[in-house]
DNA sequence: TGGATATAAATCGTGTCCGATATAATCGGA
DNA sequence: TCCGATTATATCGGACACGATTTATATCCA
């Protein structure tokens, strides 16, 4: 009758939580990429930041942050490291000295050209499902962000 | 002819990367849970650890780590904090002093009974798709882990 | 013009992740 | 029994993630 205090796991088992599924899938991605990225001296986050940088030159830290869902507090140290490694350049915008413009260097672009990513697509084991899962996860993320922010941001 | 050095983004746009979708969905989950968890004084990881603990009493750190895909280096500080907060108990196993047995306290169990989780399911905006996405992401994770570890662990 | 306000990065402290290592307890074999 | 492996946690250092604050620049407007 009254629920037993312990074993009322019901829909609450760890394996049933979508949040946990995403949490652990993210850990799994990091570990799958690690041996590949170690070889070129990048961390997982640094790699993702470089992909975002490959989309356009002279992006501001904020613009990059919008793509990555990160802010300057997280991005600044990452970008400084990528600069030290010689993969990106950081310069204050002469027209507005508050902003920092970030671009890939030739070395950075060469590194991305290695098609690091391709080797991991098959490791997902998703096959034809791949694009569907991807769309679902993106939608999931956007719904969560929308729910969290109360759509305070533009559009 | 030869690919243009820059704008050959092709399938390489950030939004096309499944790894980025999962990475950012995980961030989004953390942010969506934050206001709820702040109210009870838990971090996202601590909450997930407590869910795992709710499945059984007297689990070892290793057993918990297998469920969470984490090891003692990450778990120990988290469990110590949960102990300080009064939500779990940690005791050395008298039969094998190497092991630490971890359990929820009454306070910890009460906290989980609040059905914190339910309020976020709708925020995913996935509807009927929810269980399908979940299964896909779990499969994705397991495939990645399997690929990474080279199935060194017991079957 | 000049001071209040706004904006862009950077800094700081706390809490994960994770590889490498340390500590401690147990087990195995001669 | 005793010493070398093995196992279970714990510790340490580096790198994120993020709220809160700071610094520097730009803008607004009386």
Short mmCIF file of C-alpha atoms (C1' of nucleotides) in Angstrom, two decimals:
data_model
loop_
_atom_site.label_atom_id
_atom_site.label_comp_id
_atom_site.label_asym_id
_atom_site.label_seq_id
_atom_site.Cartn_x
_atom_site.Cartn_y
_atom_site.Cartn_z
CA UNK A 1 0.00 0.00 0.00
CA UNK A 2 2.17 2.82 1.19
CA UNK A 3 5.27 2.84 -0.88
CA UNK A 4 8.17 1.00 0.59
CA UNK A 5 10.68 3.63 1.60
CA UNK A 6 13.46 2.20 -0.46
CA UNK A 7 12.64 0.18 -3.51
CA UNK A 8 10.06 2.52 -5.02
CA UNK A 9 12.49 3.28 -7.78
CA UNK A 10 9.64 3.27 -10.31
CA UNK A 11 10.52 5.67 -13.09
CA UNK A 12 13.33 6.97 -10.99
CA UNK A 13 16.04 4.49 -11.79
CA UNK A 14 19.23 6.16 -12.88
CA UNK A 15 19.12 4.58 -16.28
CA UNK A 16 15.75 6.18 -16.94
CA UNK A 17 16.87 9.73 -16.51
CA UNK A 18 17.46 11.61 -19.72
CA UNK A 19 19.63 14.07 -17.85
CA UNK A 20 21.90 11.26 -16.78
CA UNK A 21 21.96 9.81 -20.28
CA UNK A 22 23.16 13.15 -21.65
CA UNK A 23 25.57 13.68 -18.75
CA UNK A 24 27.26 10.34 -19.28
CA UNK A 25 27.18 10.56 -23.07
CA UNK A 26 29.11 13.79 -22.76
CA UNK A 27 31.70 12.11 -20.55
CA UNK A 28 31.89 9.29 -23.09
CA UNK A 29 32.52 11.73 -25.95
CA UNK A 30 35.31 13.38 -24.02
CA UNK A 31 36.97 10.05 -23.43
CA UNK A 32 36.51 8.87 -27.00
CA UNK A 33 38.13 12.04 -28.34
CA UNK A 34 40.91 12.09 -25.79
CA UNK A 35 43.45 9.80 -27.49
CA UNK A 36 42.92 11.61 -30.78
CA UNK A 37 43.19 15.07 -29.25
CA UNK A 38 46.12 14.17 -27.02
CA UNK A 39 48.08 13.48 -30.18
CA UNK A 40 47.64 17.10 -31.30
CA UNK A 41 47.87 18.62 -27.83
CA UNK A 42 44.28 19.83 -27.48
CA UNK A 43 41.67 19.33 -24.81
CA UNK A 44 38.10 18.50 -25.75
CA UNK A 45 36.83 21.99 -24.97
CA UNK A 46 39.70 23.59 -26.86
CA UNK A 47 38.86 21.46 -29.86
CA UNK A 48 35.20 22.47 -29.77
CA UNK A 49 36.24 26.11 -29.48
CA UNK A 50 38.42 25.76 -32.56
CA UNK A 51 35.55 24.26 -34.55
CA UNK A 52 33.47 27.29 -33.60
CA UNK A 53 36.31 29.54 -34.66
CA UNK A 54 36.56 27.82 -38.02
CA UNK A 55 33.14 29.16 -38.93
CA UNK A 56 34.31 32.77 -39.15
CA UNK A 57 37.33 34.99 -38.65
CA UNK A 58 37.58 37.88 -36.22
CA UNK A 59 34.78 36.76 -33.95
CA UNK A 60 34.42 38.49 -30.61
CA UNK A 61 34.60 36.49 -27.40
CA UNK A 62 30.89 37.12 -26.87
CA UNK A 63 29.92 35.93 -30.35
CA UNK A 64 31.96 32.80 -29.82
CA UNK A 65 30.34 32.38 -26.44
CA UNK A 66 26.88 32.46 -27.97
CA UNK A 67 27.77 29.59 -30.25
CA UNK A 68 29.33 27.60 -27.45
CA UNK A 69 26.86 28.59 -24.72
CA UNK A 70 29.77 29.85 -22.66
CA UNK A 71 30.83 33.23 -21.35
CA UNK A 72 34.10 35.10 -21.03
CA UNK A 73 34.79 33.64 -17.60
CA UNK A 74 35.12 30.20 -19.19
CA UNK A 75 36.32 31.22 -22.64
CA UNK A 76 39.09 33.65 -21.77
CA UNK A 77 41.44 31.10 -20.20
CA UNK A 78 40.73 28.60 -22.99
CA UNK A 79 41.43 31.16 -25.69
CA UNK A 80 44.60 32.28 -23.94
CA UNK A 81 45.83 28.71 -23.98
CA UNK A 82 44.99 28.28 -27.64
CA UNK A 83 46.88 31.50 -28.30
CA UNK A 84 49.90 30.23 -26.40
CA UNK A 85 49.74 27.05 -28.42
CA UNK A 86 49.81 29.13 -31.60
CA UNK A 87 46.47 27.93 -32.95
CA UNK A 88 44.59 31.23 -32.64
CA UNK A 89 45.25 34.97 -32.52
CA UNK A 90 43.70 37.42 -30.05
CA UNK A 91 43.70 41.16 -30.67
CA UNK A 92 41.77 44.10 -29.29
CA UNK A 93 39.45 45.63 -31.84
CA UNK A 94 40.91 49.07 -32.68
CA UNK A 95 37.41 50.43 -33.31
CA UNK A 96 36.20 49.27 -29.88
CA UNK A 97 38.95 48.45 -27.46
CA UNK A 98 36.53 46.57 -25.20
CA UNK A 99 36.25 43.75 -27.67
CA UNK A 100 38.78 41.04 -28.42
CA UNK A 101 38.79 39.61 -31.95
CA UNK A 102 39.72 35.96 -32.23
CA UNK A 103 40.81 34.04 -35.34
CA UNK A 104 42.42 30.77 -36.25
CA UNK A 105 46.05 30.97 -37.29
CA UNK A 106 47.37 29.08 -40.28
CA UNK A 107 48.59 26.43 -37.88
CA UNK A 108 45.15 26.19 -36.32
CA UNK A 109 43.49 25.82 -39.67
CA UNK A 110 45.95 23.15 -40.74
CA UNK A 111 45.18 21.22 -37.61
CA UNK A 112 41.45 21.22 -38.25
CA UNK A 113 42.02 20.12 -41.82
CA UNK A 114 43.17 16.80 -40.48
CA UNK A 115 39.55 15.70 -40.31
CA UNK A 116 39.96 14.64 -36.74
CA UNK A 117 36.25 14.42 -36.40
CA UNK A 118 35.44 11.89 -39.07
CA UNK A 119 37.10 9.07 -37.22
CA UNK A 120 34.65 9.33 -34.37
CA UNK A 121 31.39 9.29 -36.31
CA UNK A 122 31.50 5.56 -36.75
CA UNK A 123 32.34 5.14 -33.08
CA UNK A 124 28.90 6.45 -32.20
CA UNK A 125 27.47 3.26 -33.67
CA UNK A 126 24.32 5.12 -34.61
CA UNK A 127 24.36 4.54 -38.36
CA UNK A 128 21.36 6.03 -40.13
CA UNK A 129 20.03 7.15 -36.80
CA UNK A 130 22.89 9.63 -36.44
CA UNK A 131 21.23 12.76 -37.90
CA UNK A 132 17.96 12.01 -36.14
CA UNK A 133 19.57 11.69 -32.73
CA UNK A 134 21.53 14.83 -33.41
CA UNK A 135 18.41 16.82 -34.23
CA UNK A 136 16.63 15.50 -31.17
CA UNK A 137 19.48 16.40 -28.85
CA UNK A 138 19.76 19.87 -30.33
CA UNK A 139 16.03 20.36 -29.85
CA UNK A 140 16.29 19.05 -26.32
CA UNK A 141 19.06 21.53 -25.56
CA UNK A 142 17.24 24.47 -27.07
CA UNK A 143 14.05 23.63 -25.20
CA UNK A 144 15.96 23.44 -21.94
CA UNK A 145 17.75 26.72 -22.57
CA UNK A 146 14.51 28.40 -23.54
CA UNK A 147 12.84 27.05 -20.43
CA UNK A 148 15.71 28.22 -18.23
CA UNK A 149 16.20 31.70 -19.56
CA UNK A 150 12.51 32.50 -19.86
CA UNK A 151 13.35 33.69 -23.38
CA UNK A 152 14.98 36.86 -22.11
CA UNK A 153 17.38 36.96 -25.02
CA UNK A 154 16.57 38.29 -28.42
CA UNK A 155 14.43 36.15 -30.66
CA UNK B 1 39.19 22.00 -57.70
CA UNK B 2 41.26 22.34 -54.54
CA UNK B 3 39.09 23.13 -51.60
CA UNK B 4 39.10 26.73 -50.56
CA UNK B 5 41.11 26.95 -47.37
CA UNK B 6 38.42 28.64 -45.32
CA UNK B 7 34.79 28.24 -46.27
CA UNK B 8 34.81 24.51 -46.82
CA UNK B 9 32.73 24.13 -43.71
CA UNK B 10 30.71 21.43 -45.40
CA UNK B 11 29.60 18.99 -42.76
CA UNK B 12 31.86 20.72 -40.30
CA UNK B 13 29.59 23.45 -39.00
CA UNK B 14 29.41 23.45 -35.25
CA UNK B 15 25.71 22.74 -35.26
CA UNK B 16 26.31 19.57 -37.22
CA UNK B 17 28.51 17.97 -34.64
CA UNK B 18 26.82 15.40 -32.47
CA UNK B 19 29.56 15.80 -29.89
CA UNK B 20 28.73 19.49 -29.63
CA UNK B 21 25.01 18.77 -29.43
CA UNK B 22 25.59 16.48 -26.47
CA UNK B 23 28.13 18.83 -24.90
CA UNK B 24 25.74 21.77 -25.00
CA UNK B 25 22.69 19.71 -24.04
CA UNK B 26 24.55 18.71 -20.92
CA UNK B 27 25.29 22.35 -20.11
CA UNK B 28 21.63 23.13 -20.72
CA UNK B 29 20.51 20.42 -18.32
CA UNK B 30 22.81 21.75 -15.63
CA UNK B 31 21.37 25.22 -16.04
CA UNK B 32 17.79 24.02 -16.12
CA UNK B 33 18.26 22.10 -12.89
CA UNK B 34 20.24 24.83 -11.18
CA UNK B 35 17.40 26.94 -9.75
CA UNK B 36 15.69 23.82 -8.46
CA UNK B 37 18.85 22.35 -6.94
CA UNK B 38 20.03 25.65 -5.51
CA UNK B 39 16.89 25.64 -3.39
CA UNK B 40 17.97 22.38 -1.74
CA UNK B 41 21.68 23.17 -1.70
CA UNK B 42 22.87 20.57 -4.19
CA UNK B 43 25.02 20.76 -7.29
CA UNK B 44 24.00 18.92 -10.43
CA UNK B 45 26.62 16.21 -9.98
CA UNK B 46 25.73 15.78 -6.32
CA UNK B 47 22.10 15.32 -7.31
CA UNK B 48 22.98 12.67 -9.88
CA UNK B 49 25.12 10.88 -7.30
CA UNK B 50 22.19 10.83 -4.88
CA UNK B 51 19.91 9.31 -7.54
CA UNK B 52 22.47 6.57 -8.01
CA UNK B 53 22.60 6.08 -4.26
CA UNK B 54 18.84 5.75 -4.06
CA UNK B 55 19.04 2.51 -6.02
CA UNK B 56 20.71 0.59 -3.20
CA UNK B 57 22.11 0.99 0.30
CA UNK B 58 25.70 0.32 1.33
CA UNK B 59 27.18 0.64 -2.14
CA UNK B 60 30.95 0.87 -2.42
CA UNK B 61 32.57 3.86 -4.06
CA UNK B 62 33.59 1.66 -6.98
CA UNK B 63 30.08 0.30 -7.51
CA UNK B 64 28.71 3.81 -7.48
CA UNK B 65 31.42 4.85 -9.87
CA UNK B 66 30.44 2.16 -12.35
CA UNK B 67 26.91 3.51 -12.46
CA UNK B 68 28.10 7.08 -12.83
CA UNK B 69 31.09 6.37 -15.09
CA UNK B 70 33.31 8.11 -12.55
CA UNK B 71 36.17 6.99 -10.33
CA UNK B 72 37.23 7.67 -6.77
CA UNK B 73 39.26 10.71 -7.75
CA UNK B 74 36.04 12.46 -8.77
CA UNK B 75 33.61 10.74 -6.42
CA UNK B 76 35.46 11.04 -3.13
CA UNK B 77 35.22 14.83 -2.84
CA UNK B 78 31.59 14.78 -3.96
CA UNK B 79 30.67 12.12 -1.43
CA UNK B 80 32.51 13.94 1.32
CA UNK B 81 30.49 17.04 0.62
CA UNK B 82 27.23 15.10 0.60
CA UNK B 83 28.28 13.62 3.93
CA UNK B 84 29.01 17.06 5.34
CA UNK B 85 25.58 18.16 4.12
CA UNK B 86 24.04 15.27 6.02
CA UNK B 87 22.49 13.60 2.98
CA UNK B 88 24.64 10.46 2.96
CA UNK B 89 26.72 8.32 5.34
CA UNK B 90 30.21 6.98 4.65
CA UNK B 91 31.71 4.12 6.67
CA UNK B 92 34.59 1.72 6.15
CA UNK B 93 33.44 -1.83 5.62
CA UNK B 94 34.51 -3.77 8.75
CA UNK B 95 34.98 -6.93 6.66
CA UNK B 96 37.29 -5.12 4.24
CA UNK B 97 38.66 -1.87 5.50
CA UNK B 98 39.71 -0.82 2.04
CA UNK B 99 36.13 -0.29 1.00
CA UNK B 100 33.85 2.59 1.94
CA UNK B 101 30.12 1.88 2.13
CA UNK B 102 27.86 4.74 1.17
CA UNK B 103 24.15 5.16 1.89
CA UNK B 104 21.51 7.85 1.84
CA UNK B 105 20.49 9.20 5.22
CA UNK B 106 16.86 9.75 6.15
CA UNK B 107 17.37 13.41 5.25
CA UNK B 108 18.79 12.42 1.89
CA UNK B 109 15.88 10.14 1.16
CA UNK B 110 13.37 12.79 2.16
CA UNK B 111 15.02 15.20 -0.24
CA UNK B 112 14.75 12.84 -3.18
CA UNK B 113 11.12 12.16 -2.37
CA UNK B 114 10.35 15.69 -3.36
CA UNK B 115 10.17 14.57 -6.96
CA UNK B 116 12.58 17.24 -8.01
CA UNK B 117 12.99 15.53 -11.30
CA UNK B 118 9.41 15.49 -12.57
CA UNK B 119 9.32 19.23 -13.02
CA UNK B 120 12.05 19.09 -15.63
CA UNK B 121 10.66 16.38 -17.88
CA UNK B 122 8.24 18.78 -19.50
CA UNK B 123 11.01 21.32 -19.92
CA UNK B 124 12.69 18.99 -22.37
CA UNK B 125 9.81 19.65 -24.74
CA UNK B 126 10.26 16.22 -26.26
CA UNK B 127 6.82 14.76 -25.58
CA UNK B 128 6.39 11.25 -26.94
CA UNK B 129 9.89 11.42 -28.33
CA UNK B 130 11.33 11.45 -24.81
CA UNK B 131 11.92 7.71 -24.30
CA UNK B 132 13.22 7.31 -27.84
CA UNK B 133 15.79 10.06 -27.49
CA UNK B 134 16.79 8.65 -24.15
CA UNK B 135 17.40 5.20 -25.59
CA UNK B 136 19.38 6.64 -28.47
CA UNK B 137 21.59 8.73 -26.22
CA UNK B 138 22.22 5.78 -23.91
CA UNK B 139 23.17 3.66 -26.89
CA UNK B 140 25.38 6.43 -28.19
CA UNK B 141 27.15 6.63 -24.84
CA UNK B 142 27.63 2.89 -24.56
CA UNK B 143 28.98 2.65 -28.08
CA UNK B 144 31.45 5.41 -27.39
CA UNK B 145 32.58 3.84 -24.14
CA UNK B 146 32.93 0.48 -25.78
CA UNK B 147 34.92 2.01 -28.61
CA UNK B 148 37.17 3.86 -26.19
CA UNK B 149 37.90 1.10 -23.72
CA UNK B 150 38.41 -1.56 -26.34
CA UNK B 151 36.05 -3.69 -24.19
CA UNK B 152 38.72 -4.32 -21.59
CA UNK B 153 36.15 -4.50 -18.81
CA UNK B 154 34.11 -7.53 -18.05
CA UNK B 155 31.60 -8.16 -20.80
"C1'" DT C 1 32.08 68.66 -21.17
"C1'" DG C 2 31.56 65.40 -17.70
"C1'" DG C 3 29.62 62.12 -14.86
"C1'" DA C 4 26.24 58.20 -14.76
"C1'" DT C 5 25.25 54.15 -17.21
"C1'" DA C 6 26.11 50.28 -20.16
"C1'" DT C 7 28.95 46.89 -22.27
"C1'" DA C 8 33.07 43.53 -23.10
"C1'" DA C 9 36.60 40.95 -21.07
"C1'" DA C 10 39.04 39.42 -17.43
"C1'" DT C 11 39.60 37.80 -12.63
"C1'" DC C 12 38.40 35.04 -8.57
"C1'" DG C 13 36.52 31.22 -5.81
"C1'" DT C 14 34.10 26.82 -5.75
"C1'" DG C 15 33.07 22.48 -7.70
"C1'" DT C 16 33.63 19.01 -10.92
"C1'" DC C 17 36.55 15.63 -14.32
"C1'" DC C 18 40.58 13.13 -14.92
"C1'" DG C 19 45.52 11.27 -15.24
"C1'" DA C 20 49.04 10.11 -12.17
"C1'" DT C 21 50.39 8.92 -7.84
"C1'" DA C 22 50.04 7.75 -2.84
"C1'" DT C 23 48.21 5.21 1.03
"C1'" DA C 24 46.33 1.42 3.11
"C1'" DA C 25 44.37 -3.15 3.38
"C1'" DT C 26 44.08 -7.78 1.44
"C1'" DC C 27 45.72 -11.81 -0.92
"C1'" DG C 28 49.08 -15.30 -2.72
"C1'" DG C 29 52.93 -18.03 -2.82
"C1'" DA C 30 57.36 -19.85 -1.17
"C1'" DT D 1 55.12 -16.24 8.26
"C1'" DC D 2 56.61 -12.72 5.30
"C1'" DC D 3 57.18 -10.20 1.14
"C1'" DG D 4 55.52 -8.96 -3.30
"C1'" DA D 5 51.30 -8.21 -6.04
"C1'" DT D 6 46.63 -6.64 -6.17
"C1'" DT D 7 42.73 -3.89 -4.87
"C1'" DA D 8 40.05 0.24 -2.88
"C1'" DT D 9 40.18 4.90 -1.76
"C1'" DA D 10 42.28 9.11 -1.40
"C1'" DT D 11 45.33 12.95 -2.82
"C1'" DC D 12 47.30 16.17 -6.15
"C1'" DG D 13 47.66 19.11 -10.20
"C1'" DG D 14 45.68 20.86 -14.48
"C1'" DA D 15 41.61 22.20 -17.05
"C1'" DC D 16 36.96 23.29 -17.45
"C1'" DA D 17 32.03 25.54 -15.92
"C1'" DC D 18 30.00 29.26 -13.67
"C1'" DG D 19 28.27 32.97 -10.28
"C1'" DA D 20 30.01 37.20 -8.67
"C1'" DT D 21 32.97 40.87 -9.07
"C1'" DT D 22 36.42 43.94 -11.33
"C1'" DT D 23 38.56 46.63 -14.96
"C1'" DA D 24 38.51 49.12 -19.02
"C1'" DT D 25 36.19 51.23 -22.70
"C1'" DA D 26 32.20 53.30 -24.87
"C1'" DT D 27 27.82 55.76 -24.79
"C1'" DC D 28 24.25 58.76 -23.18
"C1'" DC D 29 22.53 62.98 -21.95
"C1'" DA D 30 21.90 67.00 -18.95
#
